[in-house]
Amino acid sequence: MKAVMVDQRFFKDYSMEQELCAKHGIELVLTDVKDEADYIEKCRDADAILIVYSPTPKSVIDKLEKCKVMVRYGVGYDVIDVEAATAKGIAVCNIPDYCAEEVAAHTAALALDCLRKITYLNSTVHNGEWVAGAGYPIRRLSSMTYGICGFGNIARTAAKFMKNFGFNIIAYDPYVGEEAFEKLGVKKVELDELCRESDLISVHVPLNKSTFHLIAKEQFAMMKKGVIIINTARGGLVCQEDLLDAIDAGIVKAAGLDVLETEPITDPNERILKYDNVIITPHSAAQGVEAIGDLRRKVVEVAAAVLEGELPFNVVNKRDLLK
Ligand code: NAD
């Protein structure tokens, strides 16, 4: 059997994956796909496809002749057309349980950076200024409300971290029962209330058709003046242009973004780069030696399990495949 890893450039040494594949009788082919035609040519006869960021649309999926499983290196699987894969009987898997602690820590780090102006003040010092109160006013953390959009693994871990700073925490997730909120001392609210009440908002929902631009002009208009926005989930969840307009309008005072609507930034004149109150990290919230090691091992294990006839818990289209 053959597994093709289509985003080889992301890692260096593949000996761990190669050994694991060999144990399961799988040949691991490492490559980088340039475009759809290249993707189809390299994966036409693959039994498994391992994907970091390469878009995997219907036009590619329809041309695959043997594929049984696609595994996304990560939690979000928005790069794969799951409907098209399901129609071809392909199991789509994610790795939902490798980096909640890292992404929650990154969320807290971006939030604290914006709240305490660390990056901003550091740049003023490097530019020859020594002004303790430079920039926007800082508020006491225990006087503030932290609103969490989505209340899954990462959000709950972030809530636990942030609780220690004394925030009042509220969260919006219509798919999670009251008990999970109560357990962490978090008040369950609707999205409108979250927008109106929060001094700090972070977003932790999957990107799909219904969550695209979940936070946009209408939501910014409801927010308190001086709110801080953190996004470590997916760029498409927060309308980037509306966010920058909200900063210009004095609604949002700072933002911390690990993800953008278009990644990577290629134009040095891009509007978002002109804002010194927007801190950007290059989609690195999940980084960490333990997390990435776990991720890479789990990707191969889940691909092998599906090829051996199992449907593990992280097959995201399991219900539809079993219909
Ligand atoms: P999760 O599945 O545990 O939680 C997602 C939560 O979102 C669920 O509780 C779900 O009920 C909720 N949700 C879904 N649709 C919603 C909606 N319309 N409104 C409100 N809530 C909604 O996932 P997680 O592990 O917490 O990860 C969250 C997201 O973070 C992932 O989907 C992924 O895109 C992103 N992520 C980013 C990185 C990174 O490197 N920056 C790493 C891992 C995950």
mmCIF file of C-alpha atoms and ligand atoms in Angstrom:
data_model
loop_
_atom_site.group_PDB
_atom_site.id
_atom_site.type_symbol
_atom_site.label_atom_id
_atom_site.label_comp_id
_atom_site.label_asym_id
_atom_site.label_seq_id
_atom_site.Cartn_x
_atom_site.Cartn_y
_atom_site.Cartn_z
ATOM 1 C CA MET A 1 0.000 0.000 0.000
ATOM 2 C CA LYS A 2 1.099 3.524 -0.673
ATOM 3 C CA ALA A 3 0.700 6.702 1.403
ATOM 4 C CA VAL A 4 1.608 10.059 -0.134
ATOM 5 C CA MET A 5 2.557 12.978 2.124
ATOM 6 C CA VAL A 6 1.768 15.994 -0.091
ATOM 7 C CA ASP A 7 3.362 18.748 2.045
ATOM 8 C CA GLN A 8 6.849 17.374 2.633
ATOM 9 C CA ARG A 9 8.406 20.825 3.194
ATOM 10 C CA PHE A 10 6.848 21.197 6.650
ATOM 11 C CA PHE A 11 9.111 18.712 8.406
ATOM 12 C CA LYS A 12 12.713 17.600 8.015
ATOM 13 C CA ASP A 13 13.393 14.054 9.115
ATOM 14 C CA TYR A 14 10.731 11.461 8.285
ATOM 15 C CA SER A 15 12.470 8.412 9.759
ATOM 16 C CA MET A 16 9.835 7.982 12.506
ATOM 17 C CA GLU A 17 6.990 8.008 9.941
ATOM 18 C CA GLN A 18 8.910 5.721 7.581
ATOM 19 C CA GLU A 19 9.523 3.159 10.336
ATOM 20 C CA LEU A 20 5.899 3.236 11.443
ATOM 21 C CA CYS A 21 4.662 2.896 7.843
ATOM 22 C CA ALA A 22 7.027 -0.011 7.211
ATOM 23 C CA LYS A 23 5.588 -1.837 10.264
ATOM 24 C CA HIS A 24 2.169 -1.620 8.614
ATOM 25 C CA GLY A 25 3.438 -2.577 5.139
ATOM 26 C CA ILE A 26 2.929 0.947 3.802
ATOM 27 C CA GLU A 27 5.345 2.673 1.423
ATOM 28 C CA LEU A 28 5.588 6.378 2.352
ATOM 29 C CA VAL A 29 6.138 8.749 -0.582
ATOM 30 C CA LEU A 30 7.220 12.287 0.353
ATOM 31 C CA THR A 31 6.475 15.135 -2.009
ATOM 32 C CA ASP A 32 5.187 18.690 -2.353
ATOM 33 C CA VAL A 33 2.270 19.205 -4.710
ATOM 34 C CA LYS A 34 2.384 22.386 -6.802
ATOM 35 C CA ASP A 35 -1.118 22.562 -8.227
ATOM 36 C CA GLU A 36 -4.196 20.414 -8.854
ATOM 37 C CA ALA A 37 -2.733 18.616 -11.892
ATOM 38 C CA ASP A 38 0.424 17.790 -9.954
ATOM 39 C CA TYR A 39 -1.659 16.652 -6.955
ATOM 40 C CA ILE A 40 -3.732 14.297 -9.149
ATOM 41 C CA GLU A 41 -0.681 12.872 -10.907
ATOM 42 C CA LYS A 42 1.158 12.172 -7.660
ATOM 43 C CA CYS A 43 -1.827 10.790 -5.747
ATOM 44 C CA ARG A 44 -3.915 9.031 -8.407
ATOM 45 C CA ASP A 45 -2.825 5.577 -7.143
ATOM 46 C CA ALA A 46 -2.321 6.454 -3.468
ATOM 47 C CA ASP A 47 -4.167 4.444 -0.810
ATOM 48 C CA ALA A 48 -3.673 7.188 1.788
ATOM 49 C CA ILE A 49 -2.980 10.924 1.505
ATOM 50 C CA LEU A 50 -1.393 12.898 4.339
ATOM 51 C CA ILE A 51 -2.065 16.654 4.168
ATOM 52 C CA VAL A 52 -0.772 19.675 6.062
ATOM 53 C CA TYR A 53 -2.177 22.637 4.121
ATOM 54 C CA SER A 54 -2.573 21.574 0.464
ATOM 55 C CA PRO A 55 -6.122 22.375 -0.657
ATOM 56 C CA THR A 56 -7.887 19.123 -1.526
ATOM 57 C CA PRO A 57 -11.015 20.024 -3.525
ATOM 58 C CA LYS A 58 -13.598 17.850 -5.319
ATOM 59 C CA SER A 59 -11.756 18.293 -8.619
ATOM 60 C CA VAL A 60 -8.756 16.468 -7.125
ATOM 61 C CA ILE A 61 -10.729 13.951 -5.066
ATOM 62 C CA ASP A 62 -12.821 12.847 -8.045
ATOM 63 C CA LYS A 63 -9.662 11.797 -9.903
ATOM 64 C CA LEU A 64 -8.281 9.583 -7.118
ATOM 65 C CA GLU A 65 -8.491 5.912 -8.034
ATOM 66 C CA LYS A 66 -7.583 4.026 -4.856
ATOM 67 C CA CYS A 67 -7.671 6.450 -1.955
ATOM 68 C CA LYS A 68 -9.280 5.087 1.224
ATOM 69 C CA VAL A 69 -8.154 7.696 3.735
ATOM 70 C CA MET A 70 -7.040 11.339 3.956
ATOM 71 C CA VAL A 71 -5.457 12.551 7.167
ATOM 72 C CA ARG A 72 -5.035 16.237 7.999
ATOM 73 C CA TYR A 73 -2.032 17.104 10.151
ATOM 74 C CA GLY A 74 -4.085 19.123 12.615
ATOM 75 C CA VAL A 75 -7.471 19.766 14.172
ATOM 76 C CA GLY A 76 -9.150 21.853 11.434
ATOM 77 C CA TYR A 77 -9.871 19.977 8.191
ATOM 78 C CA ASP A 78 -11.274 22.861 6.147
ATOM 79 C CA VAL A 79 -8.675 22.288 3.388
ATOM 80 C CA ILE A 80 -10.445 19.032 2.440
ATOM 81 C CA ASP A 81 -13.805 18.831 0.639
ATOM 82 C CA VAL A 82 -15.310 16.304 3.047
ATOM 83 C CA GLU A 83 -18.536 15.945 1.052
ATOM 84 C CA ALA A 84 -16.619 14.972 -2.087
ATOM 85 C CA ALA A 85 -14.450 12.556 -0.113
ATOM 86 C CA THR A 86 -17.500 10.944 1.495
ATOM 87 C CA ALA A 87 -19.095 10.508 -1.931
ATOM 88 C CA LYS A 88 -16.012 8.505 -2.968
ATOM 89 C CA GLY A 89 -16.045 6.463 0.263
ATOM 90 C CA ILE A 90 -12.845 8.105 1.537
ATOM 91 C CA ALA A 91 -12.424 8.452 5.305
ATOM 92 C CA VAL A 92 -11.335 11.970 6.287
ATOM 93 C CA CYS A 93 -9.443 12.126 9.568
ATOM 94 C CA ASN A 94 -8.112 14.907 11.736
ATOM 95 C CA ILE A 95 -5.945 14.748 14.837
ATOM 96 C CA PRO A 96 -8.143 16.474 17.408
ATOM 97 C CA ASP A 97 -6.115 15.750 20.517
ATOM 98 C CA TYR A 98 -2.492 16.814 20.094
ATOM 99 C CA CYS A 99 -2.203 20.537 20.859
ATOM 100 C CA ALA A 100 -5.019 21.912 23.031
ATOM 101 C CA GLU A 101 -2.505 22.965 25.697
ATOM 102 C CA GLU A 102 -0.188 24.651 23.185
ATOM 103 C CA VAL A 103 -2.956 26.563 21.343
ATOM 104 C CA ALA A 104 -4.576 27.589 24.632
ATOM 105 C CA ALA A 105 -1.195 28.821 25.902
ATOM 106 C CA HIS A 106 -0.661 30.749 22.647
ATOM 107 C CA THR A 107 -4.149 32.264 23.007
ATOM 108 C CA ALA A 108 -3.328 33.354 26.564
ATOM 109 C CA ALA A 109 0.075 34.684 25.441
ATOM 110 C CA LEU A 110 -1.453 36.797 22.646
ATOM 111 C CA ALA A 111 -4.163 38.018 25.009
ATOM 112 C CA LEU A 112 -1.701 39.000 27.747
ATOM 113 C CA ASP A 113 0.563 40.632 25.168
ATOM 114 C CA CYS A 114 -2.316 42.814 23.940
ATOM 115 C CA LEU A 115 -3.610 43.462 27.459
ATOM 116 C CA ARG A 116 -0.176 44.473 28.803
ATOM 117 C CA LYS A 117 1.092 45.950 25.460
ATOM 118 C CA ILE A 118 4.342 43.926 25.615
ATOM 119 C CA THR A 119 5.135 43.854 21.884
ATOM 120 C CA TYR A 120 4.075 47.482 21.474
ATOM 121 C CA LEU A 121 6.132 48.778 24.432
ATOM 122 C CA ASN A 122 9.137 46.716 23.369
ATOM 123 C CA SER A 123 9.035 48.387 19.955
ATOM 124 C CA THR A 124 8.853 51.869 21.535
ATOM 125 C CA VAL A 125 11.944 51.122 23.667
ATOM 126 C CA HIS A 126 13.800 49.838 20.595
ATOM 127 C CA ASN A 127 12.838 53.079 18.846
ATOM 128 C CA GLY A 128 14.504 55.173 21.582
ATOM 129 C CA GLU A 129 11.418 55.987 23.697
ATOM 130 C CA TRP A 130 11.179 55.304 27.453
ATOM 131 C CA VAL A 131 7.549 56.133 28.245
ATOM 132 C CA ALA A 132 5.836 53.830 30.747
ATOM 133 C CA GLY A 133 2.326 54.873 29.727
ATOM 134 C CA ALA A 134 2.803 54.849 25.939
ATOM 135 C CA GLY A 135 -0.141 53.603 23.896
ATOM 136 C CA TYR A 136 -3.666 52.741 25.004
ATOM 137 C CA PRO A 137 -4.647 52.524 28.704
ATOM 138 C CA ILE A 138 -4.080 49.214 30.481
ATOM 139 C CA ARG A 139 -6.848 47.735 32.655
ATOM 140 C CA ARG A 140 -6.775 45.426 35.659
ATOM 141 C CA LEU A 141 -7.440 41.868 34.438
ATOM 142 C CA SER A 142 -9.816 40.991 37.282
ATOM 143 C CA SER A 143 -12.063 43.896 36.284
ATOM 144 C CA MET A 144 -12.552 42.456 32.802
ATOM 145 C CA THR A 145 -14.855 39.965 31.086
ATOM 146 C CA TYR A 146 -13.322 37.383 28.772
ATOM 147 C CA GLY A 147 -15.682 36.052 26.092
ATOM 148 C CA ILE A 148 -14.897 32.719 24.442
ATOM 149 C CA CYS A 149 -16.480 31.846 21.130
ATOM 150 C CA GLY A 150 -16.767 28.036 20.859
ATOM 151 C CA PHE A 151 -16.317 25.884 23.979
ATOM 152 C CA GLY A 152 -14.436 22.786 22.814
ATOM 153 C CA ASN A 153 -11.025 21.404 23.813
ATOM 154 C CA ILE A 154 -8.882 24.481 23.192
ATOM 155 C CA ALA A 155 -11.439 26.947 24.535
ATOM 156 C CA ARG A 156 -11.871 25.008 27.797
ATOM 157 C CA THR A 157 -8.115 24.756 28.293
ATOM 158 C CA ALA A 158 -7.799 28.502 27.641
ATOM 159 C CA ALA A 159 -10.620 29.134 30.139
ATOM 160 C CA LYS A 160 -8.725 27.149 32.806
ATOM 161 C CA PHE A 161 -5.522 29.144 32.151
ATOM 162 C CA MET A 162 -7.267 32.522 32.072
ATOM 163 C CA LYS A 163 -9.363 31.863 35.191
ATOM 164 C CA ASN A 164 -6.138 32.214 37.192
ATOM 165 C CA PHE A 165 -5.857 35.874 36.149
ATOM 166 C CA GLY A 166 -9.243 36.656 37.656
ATOM 167 C CA PHE A 167 -11.280 37.301 34.501
ATOM 168 C CA ASN A 168 -15.038 36.909 34.590
ATOM 169 C CA ILE A 169 -15.478 34.321 31.810
ATOM 170 C CA ILE A 170 -18.461 33.887 29.496
ATOM 171 C CA ALA A 171 -18.683 31.627 26.443
ATOM 172 C CA TYR A 172 -20.860 30.921 23.414
ATOM 173 C CA ASP A 173 -21.297 27.397 22.045
ATOM 174 C CA PRO A 174 -24.799 26.247 21.154
ATOM 175 C CA TYR A 175 -23.628 22.634 20.791
ATOM 176 C CA VAL A 176 -22.257 22.199 24.323
ATOM 177 C CA GLY A 177 -24.509 21.510 27.320
ATOM 178 C CA GLU A 178 -24.775 23.794 30.350
ATOM 179 C CA GLU A 179 -22.879 21.334 32.587
ATOM 180 C CA ALA A 180 -19.525 21.776 30.809
ATOM 181 C CA PHE A 181 -19.741 25.554 31.332
ATOM 182 C CA GLU A 182 -20.772 25.237 34.980
ATOM 183 C CA LYS A 183 -17.897 22.834 35.686
ATOM 184 C CA LEU A 184 -15.410 25.575 34.777
ATOM 185 C CA GLY A 185 -17.357 28.448 36.335
ATOM 186 C CA VAL A 186 -18.099 29.917 32.901
ATOM 187 C CA LYS A 187 -21.439 31.554 32.063
ATOM 188 C CA LYS A 188 -23.087 30.247 28.887
ATOM 189 C CA VAL A 189 -24.320 33.111 26.678
ATOM 190 C CA GLU A 190 -25.542 33.794 23.147
ATOM 191 C CA LEU A 191 -23.172 35.364 20.617
ATOM 192 C CA ASP A 192 -24.809 38.807 20.837
ATOM 193 C CA GLU A 193 -24.410 38.918 24.630
ATOM 194 C CA LEU A 194 -20.796 37.760 24.301
ATOM 195 C CA CYS A 195 -20.104 40.602 21.860
ATOM 196 C CA ARG A 196 -21.807 43.190 24.068
ATOM 197 C CA GLU A 197 -20.293 42.133 27.406
ATOM 198 C CA SER A 198 -16.695 41.124 26.637
ATOM 199 C CA ASP A 199 -13.529 43.185 27.059
ATOM 200 C CA LEU A 200 -11.493 40.402 25.463
ATOM 201 C CA ILE A 201 -12.817 37.892 22.907
ATOM 202 C CA SER A 202 -11.109 34.768 21.568
ATOM 203 C CA VAL A 203 -12.411 32.505 18.825
ATOM 204 C CA HIS A 204 -12.161 28.670 18.880
ATOM 205 C CA VAL A 205 -14.686 27.210 16.436
ATOM 206 C CA PRO A 206 -14.041 25.167 13.288
ATOM 207 C CA LEU A 207 -14.168 27.035 9.977
ATOM 208 C CA ASN A 208 -16.999 25.904 7.718
ATOM 209 C CA LYS A 209 -19.753 27.478 5.623
ATOM 210 C CA SER A 210 -21.795 28.412 8.710
ATOM 211 C CA THR A 211 -18.922 29.877 10.739
ATOM 212 C CA PHE A 212 -17.239 31.869 7.933
ATOM 213 C CA HIS A 213 -17.083 35.515 9.123
ATOM 214 C CA LEU A 214 -18.810 34.597 12.396
ATOM 215 C CA ILE A 215 -17.290 37.816 13.711
ATOM 216 C CA ALA A 216 -17.846 40.620 11.199
ATOM 217 C CA LYS A 217 -19.192 44.167 10.941
ATOM 218 C CA GLU A 218 -22.514 43.389 12.704
ATOM 219 C CA GLN A 219 -20.728 41.784 15.677
ATOM 220 C CA PHE A 220 -18.054 44.513 15.926
ATOM 221 C CA ALA A 221 -20.840 47.116 16.014
ATOM 222 C CA MET A 222 -22.186 45.513 19.224
ATOM 223 C CA MET A 223 -18.825 45.379 20.995
ATOM 224 C CA LYS A 224 -17.542 47.584 23.809
ATOM 225 C CA LYS A 225 -15.132 50.336 22.878
ATOM 226 C CA GLY A 226 -11.633 49.080 23.638
ATOM 227 C CA VAL A 227 -12.289 45.349 23.138
ATOM 228 C CA ILE A 228 -9.359 43.044 22.328
ATOM 229 C CA ILE A 229 -9.767 40.274 19.719
ATOM 230 C CA ILE A 230 -7.731 37.057 19.660
ATOM 231 C CA ASN A 231 -7.938 34.465 16.889
ATOM 232 C CA THR A 232 -5.927 31.259 17.063
ATOM 233 C CA ALA A 233 -8.501 29.149 15.178
ATOM 234 C CA ARG A 234 -8.917 30.091 11.498
ATOM 235 C CA GLY A 235 -8.570 33.427 9.695
ATOM 236 C CA GLY A 236 -11.922 33.077 7.916
ATOM 237 C CA LEU A 237 -13.824 33.174 11.220
ATOM 238 C CA VAL A 238 -13.104 36.876 11.742
ATOM 239 C CA CYS A 239 -13.617 39.198 8.757
ATOM 240 C CA GLN A 240 -10.174 40.782 8.481
ATOM 241 C CA GLU A 241 -11.267 43.973 6.710
ATOM 242 C CA ASP A 242 -14.099 44.500 9.224
ATOM 243 C CA LEU A 243 -11.628 43.941 12.081
ATOM 244 C CA LEU A 244 -9.297 46.628 10.725
ATOM 245 C CA ASP A 245 -12.268 48.960 10.163
ATOM 246 C CA ALA A 246 -13.287 48.340 13.788
ATOM 247 C CA ILE A 247 -9.761 49.285 14.897
ATOM 248 C CA ASP A 248 -9.939 52.468 12.792
ATOM 249 C CA ALA A 249 -13.342 53.238 14.358
ATOM 250 C CA GLY A 250 -11.842 52.910 17.873
ATOM 251 C CA ILE A 251 -13.932 49.851 18.775
ATOM 252 C CA VAL A 252 -11.117 47.288 18.835
ATOM 253 C CA LYS A 253 -7.997 48.505 20.624
ATOM 254 C CA ALA A 254 -5.749 45.557 19.808
ATOM 255 C CA ALA A 255 -5.773 42.144 18.194
ATOM 256 C CA GLY A 256 -3.632 39.039 18.454
ATOM 257 C CA LEU A 257 -3.847 36.783 15.409
ATOM 258 C CA ASP A 258 -2.173 33.454 14.779
ATOM 259 C CA VAL A 259 -4.258 32.931 11.654
ATOM 260 C CA LEU A 260 -5.198 35.190 8.752
ATOM 261 C CA GLU A 261 -7.773 35.006 5.976
ATOM 262 C CA THR A 262 -4.948 34.511 3.489
ATOM 263 C CA GLU A 263 -1.771 32.795 4.629
ATOM 264 C CA PRO A 264 1.061 33.453 4.291
ATOM 265 C CA ILE A 265 1.306 37.224 3.861
ATOM 266 C CA THR A 266 3.120 37.789 0.567
ATOM 267 C CA ASP A 267 2.617 41.523 0.037
ATOM 268 C CA PRO A 268 4.715 43.692 2.419
ATOM 269 C CA ASN A 269 2.210 46.515 1.823
ATOM 270 C CA GLU A 270 -0.753 44.526 3.053
ATOM 271 C CA ARG A 271 -3.134 46.685 5.130
ATOM 272 C CA ILE A 272 -2.896 44.530 8.258
ATOM 273 C CA LEU A 273 0.878 45.074 8.518
ATOM 274 C CA LYS A 274 0.347 48.818 9.043
ATOM 275 C CA TYR A 275 -1.230 48.314 12.499
ATOM 276 C CA ASP A 276 1.190 48.248 15.446
ATOM 277 C CA ASN A 277 -1.662 47.113 17.704
ATOM 278 C CA VAL A 278 -2.180 43.912 15.697
ATOM 279 C CA ILE A 279 0.207 41.176 16.762
ATOM 280 C CA ILE A 280 0.581 38.404 14.203
ATOM 281 C CA THR A 281 2.222 34.997 14.569
ATOM 282 C CA PRO A 282 2.632 32.702 11.522
ATOM 283 C CA HIS A 283 0.045 30.010 12.342
ATOM 284 C CA SER A 284 2.339 28.718 15.042
ATOM 285 C CA ALA A 285 -0.022 28.225 17.990
ATOM 286 C CA ALA A 286 0.254 24.434 17.837
ATOM 287 C CA GLN A 287 4.041 24.423 17.785
ATOM 288 C CA GLY A 288 5.820 22.494 20.526
ATOM 289 C CA VAL A 289 8.143 19.520 20.568
ATOM 290 C CA GLU A 290 5.679 17.221 22.345
ATOM 291 C CA ALA A 291 2.677 18.336 20.282
ATOM 292 C CA ILE A 292 4.304 17.985 16.864
ATOM 293 C CA GLY A 293 5.825 14.594 17.790
ATOM 294 C CA ASP A 294 2.376 13.349 18.860
ATOM 295 C CA LEU A 295 0.781 14.776 15.737
ATOM 296 C CA ARG A 296 3.153 13.103 13.299
ATOM 297 C CA ARG A 297 2.893 9.712 14.997
ATOM 298 C CA LYS A 298 -0.900 9.890 15.185
ATOM 299 C CA VAL A 299 -1.239 10.823 11.492
ATOM 300 C CA VAL A 300 0.483 7.598 10.424
ATOM 301 C CA GLU A 301 -1.330 5.489 13.033
ATOM 302 C CA VAL A 302 -4.764 6.670 11.937
ATOM 303 C CA ALA A 303 -3.974 6.205 8.221
ATOM 304 C CA ALA A 304 -2.755 2.663 8.924
ATOM 305 C CA ALA A 305 -5.824 1.880 11.056
ATOM 306 C CA VAL A 306 -8.208 2.894 8.254
ATOM 307 C CA LEU A 307 -6.210 0.939 5.658
ATOM 308 C CA GLU A 308 -6.463 -2.067 7.984
ATOM 309 C CA GLY A 309 -10.257 -1.796 7.999
ATOM 310 C CA GLU A 310 -10.952 0.241 11.150
ATOM 311 C CA LEU A 311 -12.880 3.505 11.451
ATOM 312 C CA PRO A 312 -11.218 5.216 14.446
ATOM 313 C CA PHE A 313 -12.889 7.959 16.522
ATOM 314 C CA ASN A 314 -11.255 10.728 14.507
ATOM 315 C CA VAL A 315 -12.813 9.838 11.157
ATOM 316 C CA VAL A 316 -14.800 13.064 10.806
ATOM 317 C CA ASN A 317 -17.214 11.643 8.200
ATOM 318 C CA LYS A 318 -17.663 8.298 10.004
ATOM 319 C CA ARG A 319 -21.459 8.637 10.374
ATOM 320 C CA ASP A 320 -21.935 9.391 6.676
ATOM 321 C CA LEU A 321 -19.592 6.587 5.610
ATOM 322 C CA LEU A 322 -21.575 4.087 7.692
ATOM 323 C CA LYS A 323 -24.953 5.124 6.189
HETATM 324 P P1 NAD B 1 -13.193 21.297 19.226
HETATM 325 O O1 NAD B 1 -13.875 20.504 18.174
HETATM 326 O O2 NAD B 1 -12.808 20.636 20.501
HETATM 327 O O3 NAD B 1 -14.106 22.572 19.587
HETATM 328 C C1 NAD B 1 -14.774 23.335 18.646
HETATM 329 C C2 NAD B 1 -16.040 23.838 19.318
HETATM 330 O O4 NAD B 1 -16.667 24.760 18.432
HETATM 331 C C3 NAD B 1 -17.058 22.726 19.610
HETATM 332 O O5 NAD B 1 -17.374 22.702 20.995
HETATM 333 C C4 NAD B 1 -18.262 23.106 18.777
HETATM 334 O O6 NAD B 1 -19.487 22.821 19.416
HETATM 335 C C5 NAD B 1 -18.061 24.601 18.619
HETATM 336 N N1 NAD B 1 -18.769 25.174 17.492
HETATM 337 C C6 NAD B 1 -18.937 24.671 16.247
HETATM 338 N N2 NAD B 1 -19.654 25.525 15.495
HETATM 339 C C7 NAD B 1 -19.941 26.592 16.279
HETATM 340 C C8 NAD B 1 -20.643 27.797 16.077
HETATM 341 N N3 NAD B 1 -21.232 28.067 14.914
HETATM 342 N N4 NAD B 1 -20.722 28.667 17.107
HETATM 343 C C9 NAD B 1 -20.149 28.390 18.306
HETATM 344 N N5 NAD B 1 -19.491 27.257 18.560
HETATM 345 C C10 NAD B 1 -19.382 26.373 17.559
HETATM 346 O O7 NAD B 1 -11.932 21.944 18.520
HETATM 347 P P2 NAD B 1 -10.630 22.567 19.219
HETATM 348 O O8 NAD B 1 -9.618 21.506 19.394
HETATM 349 O O9 NAD B 1 -11.025 23.387 20.385
HETATM 350 O O10 NAD B 1 -10.117 23.503 18.012
HETATM 351 C C11 NAD B 1 -10.859 24.639 17.596
HETATM 352 C C12 NAD B 1 -10.296 25.149 16.270
HETATM 353 O O11 NAD B 1 -8.972 25.629 16.480
HETATM 354 C C13 NAD B 1 -10.126 24.049 15.201
HETATM 355 O O12 NAD B 1 -11.295 23.871 14.442
HETATM 356 C C14 NAD B 1 -8.981 24.541 14.368
HETATM 357 O O13 NAD B 1 -9.440 25.188 13.207
HETATM 358 C C15 NAD B 1 -8.269 25.553 15.261
HETATM 359 N N6 NAD B 1 -6.884 25.143 15.549
HETATM 360 C C16 NAD B 1 -5.882 25.991 15.222
HETATM 361 C C17 NAD B 1 -4.561 25.648 15.473
HETATM 362 C C18 NAD B 1 -3.423 26.572 15.150
HETATM 363 O O14 NAD B 1 -2.328 26.093 14.917
HETATM 364 N N7 NAD B 1 -3.622 27.863 15.169
HETATM 365 C C19 NAD B 1 -4.286 24.392 16.048
HETATM 366 C C20 NAD B 1 -5.341 23.562 16.401
HETATM 367 C C21 NAD B 1 -6.639 23.941 16.146
#
